[in-house]
PDB file of N, CA and C in Angstrom:
ATOM      1  N   MET A 572       0.773  -1.340  -0.119  1.00 71.00           N
ATOM      2  CA  MET A 572       0.075   0.117   0.060  1.00 71.00           C
ATOM      3  C   MET A 572       0.535   1.091  -0.024  1.00 71.00           C
ATOM      4  N   ASN A 573       1.962   1.030   1.165  1.00 80.00           N
ATOM      5  CA  ASN A 573       2.980   2.305   0.829  1.00 80.00           C
ATOM      6  C   ASN A 573       3.356   1.946  -0.247  1.00 80.00           C
ATOM      7  N   GLN A 574       3.773   1.505  -1.208  1.00 84.00           N
ATOM      8  CA  GLN A 574       4.507   1.588  -2.600  1.00 84.00           C
ATOM      9  C   GLN A 574       3.539   2.459  -3.669  1.00 84.00           C
ATOM     10  N   GLN A 575       2.178   1.846  -3.425  1.00 84.00           N
ATOM     11  CA  GLN A 575       1.214   2.538  -4.613  1.00 84.00           C
ATOM     12  C   GLN A 575       0.939   4.202  -4.133  1.00 84.00           C
ATOM     13  N   ARG A 576       0.990   4.416  -2.892  1.00 83.00           N
ATOM     14  CA  ARG A 576       0.735   6.263  -2.468  1.00 83.00           C
ATOM     15  C   ARG A 576       2.330   6.447  -3.195  1.00 83.00           C
ATOM     16  N   GLU A 577       3.563   5.907  -2.962  1.00 81.00           N
ATOM     17  CA  GLU A 577       4.684   6.381  -3.865  1.00 81.00           C
ATOM     18  C   GLU A 577       4.694   6.344  -5.067  1.00 81.00           C
ATOM     19  N   VAL A 578       3.902   5.547  -6.094  1.00 78.00           N
ATOM     20  CA  VAL A 578       3.975   5.500  -7.516  1.00 78.00           C
ATOM     21  C   VAL A 578       3.096   6.658  -7.653  1.00 78.00           C
ATOM     22  N   ILE A 579       1.866   6.625  -6.950  1.00 82.00           N
ATOM     23  CA  ILE A 579       0.521   7.545  -7.398  1.00 82.00           C
ATOM     24  C   ILE A 579       1.510   8.942  -7.159  1.00 82.00           C
ATOM     25  N   LYS A 580       2.236   9.319  -5.779  1.00 82.00           N
ATOM     26  CA  LYS A 580       2.656  10.371  -5.687  1.00 82.00           C
ATOM     27  C   LYS A 580       3.837  10.864  -6.639  1.00 82.00           C
ATOM     28  N   GLY A 581       4.184  10.291  -7.050  1.00 80.00           N
ATOM     29  CA  GLY A 581       5.461  10.357  -8.305  1.00 80.00           C
ATOM     30  C   GLY A 581       4.800  10.840  -9.512  1.00 80.00           C
ATOM     31  N   LYS A 582       3.390  10.027 -10.063  1.00 84.00           N
ATOM     32  CA  LYS A 582       3.331  10.091 -11.281  1.00 84.00           C
ATOM     33  C   LYS A 582       2.422  11.624 -11.343  1.00 84.00           C
ATOM     34  N   SER A 583       1.959  12.345  -9.958  1.00 87.00           N
ATOM     35  CA  SER A 583       1.364  13.553  -9.915  1.00 87.00           C
ATOM     36  C   SER A 583       1.983  14.478  -9.864  1.00 87.00           C
ATOM     37  N   ILE A 584       3.454  14.235  -9.369  1.00 83.00           N
ATOM     38  CA  ILE A 584       4.508  15.588  -9.255  1.00 83.00           C
ATOM     39  C   ILE A 584       4.501  15.400 -10.623  1.00 83.00           C
ATOM     40  N   ILE A 585       4.745  14.330 -11.398  1.00 84.00           N
ATOM     41  CA  ILE A 585       5.666  14.727 -13.055  1.00 84.00           C
ATOM     42  C   ILE A 585       4.518  15.436 -14.016  1.00 84.00           C
ATOM     43  N   PHE A 586       2.957  15.116 -13.417  1.00 89.00           N
ATOM     44  CA  PHE A 586       2.089  15.418 -14.186  1.00 89.00           C
ATOM     45  C   PHE A 586       1.636  17.147 -13.734  1.00 89.00           C
ATOM     46  N   PHE A 587       2.133  17.543 -12.749  1.00 88.00           N
ATOM     47  CA  PHE A 587       1.913  18.826 -12.287  1.00 88.00           C
ATOM     48  C   PHE A 587       3.456  19.474 -12.773  1.00 88.00           C
ATOM     49  N   GLN A 588       4.706  18.867 -12.807  1.00 86.00           N
ATOM     50  CA  GLN A 588       5.393  19.402 -13.358  1.00 86.00           C
ATOM     51  C   GLN A 588       5.121  19.743 -15.121  1.00 86.00           C
ATOM     52  N   PHE A 589       4.687  18.421 -15.795  1.00 89.00           N
ATOM     53  CA  PHE A 589       4.400  19.031 -17.147  1.00 89.00           C
ATOM     54  C   PHE A 589       3.302  19.994 -17.470  1.00 89.00           C
ATOM     55  N   LEU A 590       2.441  20.325 -16.320  1.00 92.00           N
ATOM     56  CA  LEU A 590       1.162  20.856 -16.732  1.00 92.00           C
ATOM     57  C   LEU A 590       1.870  22.578 -16.421  1.00 92.00           C
ATOM     58  N   MET A 591       3.012  22.571 -15.431  1.00 91.00           N
ATOM     59  CA  MET A 591       3.990  24.121 -15.462  1.00 91.00           C
ATOM     60  C   MET A 591       4.652  24.311 -16.307  1.00 91.00           C
ATOM     61  N   LEU A 592       4.819  22.999 -17.299  1.00 91.00           N
ATOM     62  CA  LEU A 592       6.150  23.379 -18.090  1.00 91.00           C
ATOM     63  C   LEU A 592       5.022  24.035 -19.446  1.00 91.00           C
ATOM     64  N   PHE A 593       4.177  23.176 -19.966  1.00 94.00           N
ATOM     65  CA  PHE A 593       2.902  23.815 -20.748  1.00 94.00           C
ATOM     66  C   PHE A 593       2.513  24.869 -20.424  1.00 94.00           C
ATOM     67  N   ILE A 594       2.112  25.385 -19.406  1.00 94.00           N
ATOM     68  CA  ILE A 594       1.900  26.908 -18.874  1.00 94.00           C
ATOM     69  C   ILE A 594       2.454  27.994 -18.996  1.00 94.00           C
ATOM     70  N   PHE A 595       3.971  27.471 -18.943  1.00 93.00           N
ATOM     71  CA  PHE A 595       5.193  28.453 -19.314  1.00 93.00           C
ATOM     72  C   PHE A 595       5.266  28.385 -20.671  1.00 93.00           C
ATOM     73  N   TYR A 596       5.175  27.666 -21.679  1.00 94.00           N
ATOM     74  CA  TYR A 596       4.955  27.925 -23.023  1.00 94.00           C
ATOM     75  C   TYR A 596       3.777  28.617 -23.465  1.00 94.00           C
ATOM     76  N   PHE A 597       2.559  28.319 -22.770  1.00 96.00           N
ATOM     77  CA  PHE A 597       1.672  29.118 -23.457  1.00 96.00           C
ATOM     78  C   PHE A 597       1.833  30.631 -23.309  1.00 96.00           C
ATOM     79  N   PHE A 598       2.641  31.273 -21.949  1.00 94.00           N
ATOM     80  CA  PHE A 598       2.817  32.327 -21.713  1.00 94.00           C
ATOM     81  C   PHE A 598       3.353  32.729 -22.546  1.00 94.00           C
ATOM     82  N   VAL A 599       4.591  31.966 -22.606  1.00 92.00           N
ATOM     83  CA  VAL A 599       5.674  32.818 -23.530  1.00 92.00           C
ATOM     84  C   VAL A 599       5.162  33.136 -25.581  1.00 92.00           C
ATOM     85  N   GLY A 600       4.321  32.152 -25.512  1.00 94.00           N
ATOM     86  CA  GLY A 600       3.876  32.094 -26.852  1.00 94.00           C
ATOM     87  C   GLY A 600       2.145  33.064 -26.805  1.00 94.00           C
ATOM     88  N   CYS A 601       1.635  33.196 -25.797  1.00 95.00           N
ATOM     89  CA  CYS A 601       1.117  34.987 -26.062  1.00 95.00           C
ATOM     90  C   CYS A 601       1.825  36.050 -25.994  1.00 95.00           C
ATOM     91  N   ILE A 602       2.707  36.041 -25.329  1.00 93.00           N
ATOM     92  CA  ILE A 602       3.681  37.276 -25.364  1.00 93.00           C
ATOM     93  C   ILE A 602       4.341  37.541 -27.142  1.00 93.00           C
ATOM     94  N   ILE A 603       5.099  36.190 -27.324  1.00 91.00           N
ATOM     95  CA  ILE A 603       5.679  36.324 -28.692  1.00 91.00           C
ATOM     96  C   ILE A 603       4.465  36.584 -29.697  1.00 91.00           C
ATOM     97  N   ALA A 604       3.230  36.448 -29.109  1.00 94.00           N
ATOM     98  CA  ALA A 604       1.858  36.777 -30.121  1.00 94.00           C
ATOM     99  C   ALA A 604       1.570  38.255 -29.898  1.00 94.00           C
ATOM    100  N   PHE A 605       1.338  38.789 -28.821  1.00 93.00           N
ATOM    101  CA  PHE A 605       1.412  40.299 -28.502  1.00 93.00           C
ATOM    102  C   PHE A 605       2.322  41.193 -29.015  1.00 93.00           C
ATOM    103  N   VAL A 606       3.599  40.893 -28.850  1.00 91.00           N
ATOM    104  CA  VAL A 606       4.145  41.728 -29.700  1.00 91.00           C
ATOM    105  C   VAL A 606       4.517  41.365 -31.067  1.00 91.00           C
ATOM    106  N   LEU A 607       3.922  40.414 -31.534  1.00 91.00           N
ATOM    107  CA  LEU A 607       3.850  40.587 -33.563  1.00 91.00           C
ATOM    108  C   LEU A 607       2.657  40.944 -33.710  1.00 91.00           C
ATOM    109  N   ASN A 608       1.250  41.015 -32.687  1.00 94.00           N
ATOM    110  CA  ASN A 608      -0.276  41.657 -33.139  1.00 94.00           C
ATOM    111  C   ASN A 608       0.452  43.572 -33.201  1.00 94.00           C
ATOM    112  N   GLY A 609       1.593  43.578 -31.855  1.00 91.00           N
ATOM    113  CA  GLY A 609       1.618  45.088 -31.713  1.00 91.00           C
ATOM    114  C   GLY A 609       2.403  45.790 -33.211  1.00 91.00           C
ATOM    115  N   VAL A 610       3.272  44.928 -33.682  1.00 91.00           N
ATOM    116  CA  VAL A 610       4.254  45.242 -34.711  1.00 91.00           C
ATOM    117  C   VAL A 610       3.264  45.121 -36.091  1.00 91.00           C
ATOM    118  N   TYR A 611       2.138  44.190 -35.927  1.00 92.00           N
ATOM    119  CA  TYR A 611       1.514  44.273 -37.069  1.00 92.00           C
ATOM    120  C   TYR A 611       0.580  44.977 -37.366  1.00 92.00           C
ATOM    121  N   ASN A 612      -0.303  45.540 -36.068  1.00 93.00           N
ATOM    122  CA  ASN A 612      -0.894  46.926 -36.043  1.00 93.00           C
ATOM    123  C   ASN A 612      -0.673  48.306 -36.389  1.00 93.00           C
ATOM    124  N   ALA A 613       0.996  48.290 -36.189  1.00 90.00           N
ATOM    125  CA  ALA A 613       1.383  49.507 -36.083  1.00 90.00           C
ATOM    126  C   ALA A 613       1.807  49.386 -37.675  1.00 90.00           C
ATOM    127  N   LEU A 614       1.571  48.520 -38.414  1.00 90.00           N
ATOM    128  CA  LEU A 614       2.226  48.648 -39.906  1.00 90.00           C
ATOM    129  C   LEU A 614       0.475  48.459 -40.628  1.00 90.00           C
ATOM    130  N   GLU A 615      -0.403  48.267 -39.829  1.00 93.00           N
ATOM    131  CA  GLU A 615      -1.502  48.194 -40.615  1.00 93.00           C
ATOM    132  C   GLU A 615      -2.386  49.970 -40.667  1.00 93.00           C
ATOM    133  N   ASN A 616      -1.725  50.280 -39.450  1.00 92.00           N
ATOM    134  CA  ASN A 616      -2.445  51.812 -39.092  1.00 92.00           C
ATOM    135  C   ASN A 616      -1.196  52.980 -39.552  1.00 92.00           C
ATOM    136  N   ARG A 617      -0.290  52.257 -40.349  1.00 89.00           N
ATOM    137  CA  ARG A 617       0.921  53.225 -40.650  1.00 89.00           C
ATOM    138  C   ARG A 617       1.416  54.357 -39.462  1.00 89.00           C
ATOM    139  N   ASP A 618       1.691  53.619 -38.364  1.00 87.00           N
ATOM    140  CA  ASP A 618       1.820  53.923 -37.352  1.00 87.00           C
ATOM    141  C   ASP A 618       3.509  53.576 -37.362  1.00 87.00           C
ATOM    142  N   ALA A 619       4.063  54.482 -35.782  1.00 84.00           N
ATOM    143  CA  ALA A 619       5.842  54.525 -35.779  1.00 84.00           C
ATOM    144  C   ALA A 619       5.928  52.798 -35.738  1.00 84.00           C
ATOM    145  N   PHE A 620       5.985  52.131 -36.561  1.00 81.00           N
ATOM    146  CA  PHE A 620       6.205  50.276 -36.657  1.00 81.00           C
ATOM    147  C   PHE A 620       7.942  49.950 -36.310  1.00 81.00           C
ATOM    148  N   ILE A 621       8.681  51.162 -36.088  1.00 88.00           N
ATOM    149  CA  ILE A 621       9.983  50.325 -35.864  1.00 88.00           C
ATOM    150  C   ILE A 621      10.219  50.660 -34.052  1.00 88.00           C
ATOM    151  N   HIS A 622       9.362  51.560 -33.211  1.00 87.00           N
ATOM    152  CA  HIS A 622       8.948  50.929 -31.928  1.00 87.00           C
ATOM    153  C   HIS A 622       9.203  49.438 -31.690  1.00 87.00           C
ATOM    154  N   SER A 623       7.947  48.890 -32.334  1.00 84.00           N
ATOM    155  CA  SER A 623       7.348  47.734 -32.252  1.00 84.00           C
ATOM    156  C   SER A 623       8.550  46.772 -32.196  1.00 84.00           C
ATOM    157  N   ILE A 624       9.199  46.993 -33.610  1.00 86.00           N
ATOM    158  CA  ILE A 624      10.102  45.927 -34.201  1.00 86.00           C
ATOM    159  C   ILE A 624      11.495  46.458 -32.999  1.00 86.00           C
ATOM    160  N   VAL A 625      11.859  47.267 -32.350  1.00 90.00           N
ATOM    161  CA  VAL A 625      12.716  47.190 -31.415  1.00 90.00           C
ATOM    162  C   VAL A 625      12.701  46.795 -29.923  1.00 90.00           C
ATOM    163  N   ILE A 626      11.337  46.486 -29.459  1.00 88.00           N
ATOM    164  CA  ILE A 626      10.852  46.132 -28.574  1.00 88.00           C
ATOM    165  C   ILE A 626      10.750  44.390 -28.763  1.00 88.00           C
ATOM    166  N   GLY A 627      10.107  44.107 -29.813  1.00 86.00           N
ATOM    167  CA  GLY A 627      10.013  42.918 -30.015  1.00 86.00           C
ATOM    168  C   GLY A 627      11.448  42.179 -30.763  1.00 86.00           C
ATOM    169  N   SER A 628      12.431  43.095 -31.028  1.00 90.00           N
ATOM    170  CA  SER A 628      13.701  42.162 -31.165  1.00 90.00           C
ATOM    171  C   SER A 628      14.446  41.960 -29.919  1.00 90.00           C
ATOM    172  N   ILE A 629      13.671  43.207 -28.758  1.00 92.00           N
ATOM    173  CA  ILE A 629      13.995  42.683 -27.839  1.00 92.00           C
ATOM    174  C   ILE A 629      13.738  41.405 -26.919  1.00 92.00           C
ATOM    175  N   VAL A 630      12.569  41.735 -26.918  1.00 90.00           N
ATOM    176  CA  VAL A 630      11.586  40.662 -25.869  1.00 90.00           C
ATOM    177  C   VAL A 630      11.957  39.082 -26.023  1.00 90.00           C
ATOM    178  N   VAL A 631      11.615  39.101 -27.712  1.00 90.00           N
ATOM    179  CA  VAL A 631      11.126  37.759 -28.224  1.00 90.00           C
ATOM    180  C   VAL A 631      12.223  37.292 -28.120  1.00 90.00           C
ATOM    181  N   PRO A 632      13.549  37.460 -28.320  1.00 92.00           N
ATOM    182  CA  PRO A 632      14.854  36.965 -27.713  1.00 92.00           C
ATOM    183  C   PRO A 632      15.167  36.198 -26.735  1.00 92.00           C
ATOM    184  N   VAL A 633      14.672  37.076 -25.590  1.00 94.00           N
ATOM    185  CA  VAL A 633      14.890  37.177 -24.487  1.00 94.00           C
ATOM    186  C   VAL A 633      14.056  35.463 -23.689  1.00 94.00           C
ATOM    187  N   PHE A 634      13.114  35.730 -24.238  1.00 92.00           N
ATOM    188  CA  PHE A 634      11.494  34.680 -23.798  1.00 92.00           C
ATOM    189  C   PHE A 634      12.217  33.194 -24.468  1.00 92.00           C
ATOM    190  N   LEU A 635      13.000  33.470 -25.942  1.00 91.00           N
ATOM    191  CA  LEU A 635      12.779  31.983 -26.068  1.00 91.00           C
ATOM    192  C   LEU A 635      14.304  31.878 -25.690  1.00 91.00           C
ATOM    193  N   THR A 636      15.247  32.468 -25.251  1.00 94.00           N
ATOM    194  CA  THR A 636      16.060  31.941 -24.267  1.00 94.00           C
ATOM    195  C   THR A 636      15.711  31.229 -22.810  1.00 94.00           C
ATOM    196  N   LEU A 637      14.821  32.382 -22.312  1.00 93.00           N
ATOM    197  CA  LEU A 637      14.219  31.351 -20.828  1.00 93.00           C
ATOM    198  C   LEU A 637      13.167  30.585 -21.233  1.00 93.00           C
ATOM    199  N   THR A 638      12.736  30.142 -22.006  1.00 92.00           N
ATOM    200  CA  THR A 638      12.007  28.769 -22.712  1.00 92.00           C
ATOM    201  C   THR A 638      13.017  27.556 -22.617  1.00 92.00           C
ATOM    202  N   PHE A 639      14.276  27.861 -23.471  1.00 94.00           N
ATOM    203  CA  PHE A 639      15.444  27.110 -23.686  1.00 94.00           C
ATOM    204  C   PHE A 639      15.447  26.572 -22.255  1.00 94.00           C
ATOM    205  N   LEU A 640      16.260  27.315 -21.710  1.00 94.00           N
ATOM    206  CA  LEU A 640      16.244  27.433 -20.029  1.00 94.00           C
ATOM    207  C   LEU A 640      15.770  26.483 -19.147  1.00 94.00           C
ATOM    208  N   VAL A 641      14.151  26.835 -19.016  1.00 91.00           N
ATOM    209  CA  VAL A 641      13.367  26.232 -18.278  1.00 91.00           C
ATOM    210  C   VAL A 641      13.016  24.665 -18.681  1.00 91.00           C
ATOM    211  N   SER A 642      13.345  24.383 -20.204  1.00 92.00           N
ATOM    212  CA  SER A 642      13.324  23.054 -20.782  1.00 92.00           C
ATOM    213  C   SER A 642      14.155  22.612 -20.475  1.00 92.00           C
ATOM    214  N   SER A 643      15.611  22.979 -20.207  1.00 93.00           N
ATOM    215  CA  SER A 643      17.025  22.201 -20.423  1.00 93.00           C
ATOM    216  C   SER A 643      16.956  21.478 -18.798  1.00 93.00           C
ATOM    217  N   VAL A 644      16.581  22.817 -17.601  1.00 91.00           N
ATOM    218  CA  VAL A 644      16.383  22.197 -16.487  1.00 91.00           C
ATOM    219  C   VAL A 644      15.384  21.420 -16.533  1.00 91.00           C
ATOM    220  N   PHE A 645      14.177  21.412 -16.331  1.00 88.00           N
ATOM    221  CA  PHE A 645      13.016  20.726 -16.735  1.00 88.00           C
ATOM    222  C   PHE A 645      13.611  19.334 -17.188  1.00 88.00           C
ATOM    223  N   TRP A 646      13.683  19.098 -18.261  1.00 88.00           N
ATOM    224  CA  TRP A 646      14.461  17.733 -18.760  1.00 88.00           C
ATOM    225  C   TRP A 646      15.482  16.841 -17.678  1.00 88.00           C
ATOM    226  N   VAL A 647      16.647  18.020 -17.338  1.00 90.00           N
ATOM    227  CA  VAL A 647      17.460  17.341 -16.640  1.00 90.00           C
ATOM    228  C   VAL A 647      16.835  17.171 -15.438  1.00 90.00           C
ATOM    229  N   ILE A 648      15.881  17.537 -14.977  1.00 84.00           N
ATOM    230  CA  ILE A 648      15.366  17.217 -13.491  1.00 84.00           C
ATOM    231  C   ILE A 648      14.648  15.949 -13.499  1.00 84.00           C
ATOM    232  N   VAL A 649      13.464  15.825 -14.854  1.00 81.00           N
ATOM    233  CA  VAL A 649      13.187  14.260 -15.263  1.00 81.00           C
ATOM    234  C   VAL A 649      13.959  13.057 -15.283  1.00 81.00           C
ATOM    235  N   ARG A 650      14.838  13.677 -16.265  1.00 84.00           N
ATOM    236  CA  ARG A 650      15.914  12.052 -16.325  1.00 84.00           C
ATOM    237  C   ARG A 650      17.048  12.136 -15.043  1.00 84.00           C
ATOM    238  N   GLU A 651      17.062  12.999 -14.128  1.00 84.00           N
ATOM    239  CA  GLU A 651      18.058  12.547 -12.902  1.00 84.00           C
ATOM    240  C   GLU A 651      16.881  11.705 -11.421  1.00 84.00           C
ATOM    241  N   GLY A 652      15.403  11.792 -11.840  1.00 75.00           N
ATOM    242  CA  GLY A 652      14.437  11.869 -11.084  1.00 75.00           C
ATOM    243  C   GLY A 652      14.217  10.280 -11.544  1.00 75.00           C
ATOM    244  N   LYS A 653      14.258   9.970 -12.702  1.00 72.00           N
ATOM    245  CA  LYS A 653      13.942   8.555 -12.850  1.00 72.00           C
ATOM    246  C   LYS A 653      15.168   7.562 -13.130  1.00 72.00           C
ATOM    247  N   LYS A 654      16.325   7.820 -12.529  1.00 72.00           N
ATOM    248  CA  LYS A 654      17.451   7.513 -12.199  1.00 72.00           C
ATOM    249  C   LYS A 654      17.640   6.927 -10.643  1.00 72.00           C
ATOM    250  N   ASP A 655      16.878   7.646 -10.169  1.00 62.00           N
ATOM    251  CA  ASP A 655      16.674   7.486  -8.929  1.00 62.00           C
ATOM    252  C   ASP A 655      15.766   6.185  -8.181  1.00 62.00           C
TER     253      ASP A 655
END
């Protein structure tokens, strides 16, 4: 019975970790979509689109780098957890 609880606990922890990773991916995707939408709207309205492009060229690589780092840490944690 105790071993079964440990298995359920381990699976629920992995599930919540995957859920948090998915939510983070969704968050980054929304930020990138927001920046691209700002560039599109600025071009559509013949506004000063260069400001949107400058902000986007800073924000998008930062969040893509953050996504890579979070994913790398997550997969190392999962891999190390399976060894035990």
